[in-house]
PDB file of C-alpha atoms in Angstrom:
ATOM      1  CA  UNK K   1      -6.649  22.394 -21.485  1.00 32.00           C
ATOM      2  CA  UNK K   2      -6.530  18.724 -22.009  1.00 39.00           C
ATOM      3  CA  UNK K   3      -8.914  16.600 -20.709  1.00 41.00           C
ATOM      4  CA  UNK K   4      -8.032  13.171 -18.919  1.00 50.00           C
ATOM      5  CA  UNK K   5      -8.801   9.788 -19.458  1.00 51.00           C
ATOM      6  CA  UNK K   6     -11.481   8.220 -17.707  1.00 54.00           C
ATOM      7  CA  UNK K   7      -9.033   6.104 -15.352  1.00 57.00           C
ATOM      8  CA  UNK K   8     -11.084   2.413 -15.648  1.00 63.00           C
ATOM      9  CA  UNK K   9      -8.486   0.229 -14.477  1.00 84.00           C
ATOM     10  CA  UNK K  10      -4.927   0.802 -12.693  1.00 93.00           C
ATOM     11  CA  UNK K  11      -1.779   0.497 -14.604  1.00 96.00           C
ATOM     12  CA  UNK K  12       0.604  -1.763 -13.126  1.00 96.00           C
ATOM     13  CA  UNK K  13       4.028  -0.634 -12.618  1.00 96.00           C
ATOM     14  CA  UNK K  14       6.462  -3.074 -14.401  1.00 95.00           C
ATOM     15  CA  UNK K  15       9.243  -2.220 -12.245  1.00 93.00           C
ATOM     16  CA  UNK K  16       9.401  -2.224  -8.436  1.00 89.00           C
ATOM     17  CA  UNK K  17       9.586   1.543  -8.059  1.00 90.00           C
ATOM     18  CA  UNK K  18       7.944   2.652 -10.897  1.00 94.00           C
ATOM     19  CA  UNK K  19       4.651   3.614  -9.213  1.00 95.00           C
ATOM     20  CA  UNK K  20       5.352   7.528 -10.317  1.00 95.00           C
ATOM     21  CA  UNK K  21       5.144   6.298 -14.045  1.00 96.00           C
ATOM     22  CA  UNK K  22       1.853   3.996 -13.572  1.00 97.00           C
ATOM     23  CA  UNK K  23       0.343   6.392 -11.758  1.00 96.00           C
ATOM     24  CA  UNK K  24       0.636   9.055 -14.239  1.00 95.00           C
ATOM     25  CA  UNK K  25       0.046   6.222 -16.713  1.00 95.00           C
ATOM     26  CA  UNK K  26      -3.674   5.476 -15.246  1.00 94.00           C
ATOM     27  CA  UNK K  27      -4.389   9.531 -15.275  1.00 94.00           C
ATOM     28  CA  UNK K  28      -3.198   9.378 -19.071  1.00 92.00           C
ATOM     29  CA  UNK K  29      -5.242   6.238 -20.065  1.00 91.00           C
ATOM     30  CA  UNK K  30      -1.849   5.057 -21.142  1.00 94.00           C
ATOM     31  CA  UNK K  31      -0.239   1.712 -20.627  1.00 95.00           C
ATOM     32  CA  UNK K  32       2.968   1.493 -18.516  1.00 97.00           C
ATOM     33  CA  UNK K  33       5.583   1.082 -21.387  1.00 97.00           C
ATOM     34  CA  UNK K  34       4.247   3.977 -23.229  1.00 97.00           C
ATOM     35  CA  UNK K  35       4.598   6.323 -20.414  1.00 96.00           C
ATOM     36  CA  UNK K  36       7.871   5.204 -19.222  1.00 97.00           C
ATOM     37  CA  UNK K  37       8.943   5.701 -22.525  1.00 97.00           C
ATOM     38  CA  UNK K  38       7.134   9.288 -22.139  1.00 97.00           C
ATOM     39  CA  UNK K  39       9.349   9.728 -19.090  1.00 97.00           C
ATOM     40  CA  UNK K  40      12.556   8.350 -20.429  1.00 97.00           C
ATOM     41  CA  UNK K  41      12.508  10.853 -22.545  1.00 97.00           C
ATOM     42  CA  UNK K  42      12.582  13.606 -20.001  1.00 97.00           C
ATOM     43  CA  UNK K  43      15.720  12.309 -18.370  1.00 95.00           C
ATOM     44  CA  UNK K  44      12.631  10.063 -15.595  1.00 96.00           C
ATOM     45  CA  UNK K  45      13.768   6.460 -14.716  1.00 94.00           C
ATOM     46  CA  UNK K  46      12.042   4.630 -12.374  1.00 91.00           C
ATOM     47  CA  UNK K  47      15.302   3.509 -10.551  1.00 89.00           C
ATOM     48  CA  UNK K  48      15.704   7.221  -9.575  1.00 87.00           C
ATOM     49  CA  UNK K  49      15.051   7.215  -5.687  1.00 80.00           C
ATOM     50  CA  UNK K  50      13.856  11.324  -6.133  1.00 80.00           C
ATOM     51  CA  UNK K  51      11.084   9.774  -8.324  1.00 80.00           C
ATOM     52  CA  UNK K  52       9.215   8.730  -5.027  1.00 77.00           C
ATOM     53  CA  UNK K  53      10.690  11.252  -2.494  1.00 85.00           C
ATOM     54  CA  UNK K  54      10.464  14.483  -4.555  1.00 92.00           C
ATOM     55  CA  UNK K  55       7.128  15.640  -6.518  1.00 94.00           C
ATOM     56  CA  UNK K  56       9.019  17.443  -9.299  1.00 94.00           C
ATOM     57  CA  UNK K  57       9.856  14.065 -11.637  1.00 94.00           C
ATOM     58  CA  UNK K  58       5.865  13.324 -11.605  1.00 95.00           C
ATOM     59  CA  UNK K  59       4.721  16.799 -12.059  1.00 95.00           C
ATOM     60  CA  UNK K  60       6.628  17.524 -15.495  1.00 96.00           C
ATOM     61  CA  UNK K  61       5.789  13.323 -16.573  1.00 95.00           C
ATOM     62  CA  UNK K  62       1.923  14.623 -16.212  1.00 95.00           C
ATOM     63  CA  UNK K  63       2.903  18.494 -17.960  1.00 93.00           C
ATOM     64  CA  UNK K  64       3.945  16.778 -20.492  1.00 94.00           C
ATOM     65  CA  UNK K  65       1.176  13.886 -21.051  1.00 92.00           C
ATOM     66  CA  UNK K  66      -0.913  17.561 -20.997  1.00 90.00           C
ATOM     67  CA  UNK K  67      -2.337  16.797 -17.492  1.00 93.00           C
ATOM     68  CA  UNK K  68      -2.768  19.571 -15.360  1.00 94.00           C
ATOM     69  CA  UNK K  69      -1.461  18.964 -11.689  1.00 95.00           C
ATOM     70  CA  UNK K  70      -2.577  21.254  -8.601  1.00 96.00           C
ATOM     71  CA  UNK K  71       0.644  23.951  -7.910  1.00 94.00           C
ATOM     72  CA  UNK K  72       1.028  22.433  -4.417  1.00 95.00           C
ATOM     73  CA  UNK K  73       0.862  19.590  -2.207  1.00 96.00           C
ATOM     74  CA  UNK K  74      -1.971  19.887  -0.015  1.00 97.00           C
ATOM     75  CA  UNK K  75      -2.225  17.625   3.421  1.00 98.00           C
ATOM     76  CA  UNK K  76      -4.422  14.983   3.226  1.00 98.00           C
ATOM     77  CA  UNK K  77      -7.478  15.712   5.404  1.00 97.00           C
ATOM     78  CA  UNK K  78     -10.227  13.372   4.689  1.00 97.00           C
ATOM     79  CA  UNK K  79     -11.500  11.019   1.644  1.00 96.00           C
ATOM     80  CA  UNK K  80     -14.541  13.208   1.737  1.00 95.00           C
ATOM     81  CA  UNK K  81     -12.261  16.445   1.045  1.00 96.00           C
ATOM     82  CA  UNK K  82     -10.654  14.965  -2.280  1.00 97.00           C
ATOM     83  CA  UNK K  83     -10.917  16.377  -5.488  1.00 96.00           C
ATOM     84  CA  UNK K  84     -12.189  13.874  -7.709  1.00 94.00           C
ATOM     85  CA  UNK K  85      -9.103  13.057  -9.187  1.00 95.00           C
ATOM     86  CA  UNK K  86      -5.895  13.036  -7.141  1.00 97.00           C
ATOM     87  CA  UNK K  87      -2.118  11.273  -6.775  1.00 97.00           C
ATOM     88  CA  UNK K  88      -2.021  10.315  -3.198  1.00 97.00           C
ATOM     89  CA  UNK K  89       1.148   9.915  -1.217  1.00 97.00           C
ATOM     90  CA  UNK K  90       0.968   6.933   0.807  1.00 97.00           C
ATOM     91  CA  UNK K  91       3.495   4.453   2.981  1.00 94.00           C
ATOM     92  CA  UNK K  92       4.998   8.358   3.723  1.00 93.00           C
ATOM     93  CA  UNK K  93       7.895   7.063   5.651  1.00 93.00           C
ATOM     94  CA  UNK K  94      11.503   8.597   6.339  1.00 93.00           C
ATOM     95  CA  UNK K  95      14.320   6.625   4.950  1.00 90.00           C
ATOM     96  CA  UNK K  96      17.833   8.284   6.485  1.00 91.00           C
ATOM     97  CA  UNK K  97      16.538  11.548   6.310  1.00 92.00           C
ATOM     98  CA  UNK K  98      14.667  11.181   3.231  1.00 90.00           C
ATOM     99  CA  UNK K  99      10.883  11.558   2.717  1.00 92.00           C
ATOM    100  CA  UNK K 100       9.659   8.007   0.552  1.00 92.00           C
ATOM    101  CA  UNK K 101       6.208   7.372  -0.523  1.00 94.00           C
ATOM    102  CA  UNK K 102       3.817   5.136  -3.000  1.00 95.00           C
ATOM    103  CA  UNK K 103       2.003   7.108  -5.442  1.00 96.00           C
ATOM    104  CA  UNK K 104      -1.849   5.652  -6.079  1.00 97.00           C
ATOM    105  CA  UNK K 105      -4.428   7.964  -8.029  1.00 97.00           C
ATOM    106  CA  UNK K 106      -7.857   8.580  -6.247  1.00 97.00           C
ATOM    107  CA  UNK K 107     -10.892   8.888  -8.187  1.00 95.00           C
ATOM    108  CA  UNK K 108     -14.681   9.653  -7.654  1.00 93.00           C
ATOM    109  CA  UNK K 109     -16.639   8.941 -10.105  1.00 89.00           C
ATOM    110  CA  UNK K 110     -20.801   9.249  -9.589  1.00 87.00           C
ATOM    111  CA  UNK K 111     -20.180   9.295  -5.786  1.00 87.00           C
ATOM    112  CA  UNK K 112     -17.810   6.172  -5.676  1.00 92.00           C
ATOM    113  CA  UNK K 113     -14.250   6.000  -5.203  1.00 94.00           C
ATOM    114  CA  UNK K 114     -11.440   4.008  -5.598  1.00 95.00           C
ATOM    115  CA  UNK K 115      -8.147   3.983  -5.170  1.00 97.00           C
ATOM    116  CA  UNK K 116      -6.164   2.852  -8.521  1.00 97.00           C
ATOM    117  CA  UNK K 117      -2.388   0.907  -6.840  1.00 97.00           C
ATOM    118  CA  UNK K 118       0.122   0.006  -9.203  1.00 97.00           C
ATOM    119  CA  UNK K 119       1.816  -2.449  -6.723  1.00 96.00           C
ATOM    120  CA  UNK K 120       1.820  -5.889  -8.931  1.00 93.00           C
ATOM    121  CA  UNK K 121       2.091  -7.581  -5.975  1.00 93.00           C
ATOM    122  CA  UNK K 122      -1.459  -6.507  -4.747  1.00 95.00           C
ATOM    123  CA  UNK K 123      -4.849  -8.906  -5.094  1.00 93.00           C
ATOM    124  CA  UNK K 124      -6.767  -6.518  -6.456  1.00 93.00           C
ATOM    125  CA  UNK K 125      -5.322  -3.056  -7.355  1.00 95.00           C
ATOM    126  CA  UNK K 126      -8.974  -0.931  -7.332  1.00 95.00           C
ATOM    127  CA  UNK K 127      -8.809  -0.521  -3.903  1.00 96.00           C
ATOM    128  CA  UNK K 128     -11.530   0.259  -1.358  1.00 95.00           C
ATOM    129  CA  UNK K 129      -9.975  -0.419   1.962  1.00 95.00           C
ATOM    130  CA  UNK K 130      -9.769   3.507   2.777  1.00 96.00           C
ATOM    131  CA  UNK K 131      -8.851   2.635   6.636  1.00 94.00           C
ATOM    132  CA  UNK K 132      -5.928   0.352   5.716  1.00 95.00           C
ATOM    133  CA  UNK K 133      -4.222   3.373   3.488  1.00 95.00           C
ATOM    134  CA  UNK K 134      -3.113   6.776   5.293  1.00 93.00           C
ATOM    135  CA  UNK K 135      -2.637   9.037   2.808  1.00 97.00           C
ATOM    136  CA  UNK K 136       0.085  11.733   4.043  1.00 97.00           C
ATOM    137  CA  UNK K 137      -0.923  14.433   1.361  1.00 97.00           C
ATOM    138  CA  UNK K 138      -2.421  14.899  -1.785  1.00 98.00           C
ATOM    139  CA  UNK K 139      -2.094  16.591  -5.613  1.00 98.00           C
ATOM    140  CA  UNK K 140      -5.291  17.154  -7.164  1.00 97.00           C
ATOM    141  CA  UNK K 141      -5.731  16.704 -11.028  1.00 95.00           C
ATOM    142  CA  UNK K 142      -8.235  18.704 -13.520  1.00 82.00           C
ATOM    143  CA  UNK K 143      -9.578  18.864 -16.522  1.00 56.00           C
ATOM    144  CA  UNK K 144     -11.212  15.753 -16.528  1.00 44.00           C
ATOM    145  CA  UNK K 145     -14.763  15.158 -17.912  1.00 33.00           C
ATOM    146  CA  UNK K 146     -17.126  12.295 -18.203  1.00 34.00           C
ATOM    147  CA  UNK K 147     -17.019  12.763 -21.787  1.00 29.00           C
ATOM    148  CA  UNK K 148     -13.821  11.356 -22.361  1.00 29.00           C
ATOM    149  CA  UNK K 149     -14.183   7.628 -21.807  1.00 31.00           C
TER     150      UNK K 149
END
């Protein structure tokens, strides 16, 4: 099993849907270029509208940065019911028939968490405005330890 990178800081996405690719970017300790390059590779674009209305485009980007991702979507419950790390589906929305979403990463870390946003456009993207975000459902992450910062 590999272990993640202590997410520090959010990876912004360099391209206006490219949230997917910064999100697994921030779980990866990677920056953006390197893991859309990652993801290029795998036939993953950003401009691919499945990319943030299917889950299977992030899950093989994070198989094959050697992140393990939970089997299935679970609903989103409660910040208190998170794993510690997590991709969150958020601004869940249906665009003609078709499920759309922002991928963020949760973390807890010593008791605190954060949200990690990609969106450039953002003032700060470590976010701790849990009210304003309504998270639709959840992937949770492992193998992550504290000894990998």
């Amino acid at each position: 099993m590999t272990l993640l990178a202590q997410p520090k800081k959010p990876v912004i996405q360099q391209e206006p849907t490219g949230c997917g690719i910064a999100a697994c970017a921030a779980l990866a300790g990677l920056d953006y270029e390197t893991a859309r390059t990652r993801a290029a590779a795998l036939g993953i674009h950003a401009h691919d509208r499945t990319l943030w209305s299917q889950t299977a485009h992030v899950r093989r980007l994070l198989a094959s940065l050697s992140i393990e991702a939970a089997e299935d979507e679970q609903p989103f419950t409660g910040w208190d019911d998170l794993p510690d790390r997590a991709l969150l589906a958020i601004k869940w929305r249906w665009v003609n028939g078709v499920p759309f979403w922002h991928w963020v990463v949760f973390v807890r870390e010593g008791g605190v968490c954060v949200v990690l946003d990609s969106k450039a456009a953002l003032k700060t993207n470590v976010r701790r405005d849990f009210g304003r975000m309504a998270p639709k459902w959840f992937i949770g992450v492992t193998g992550y330890s504290n000894a990998c910062g």
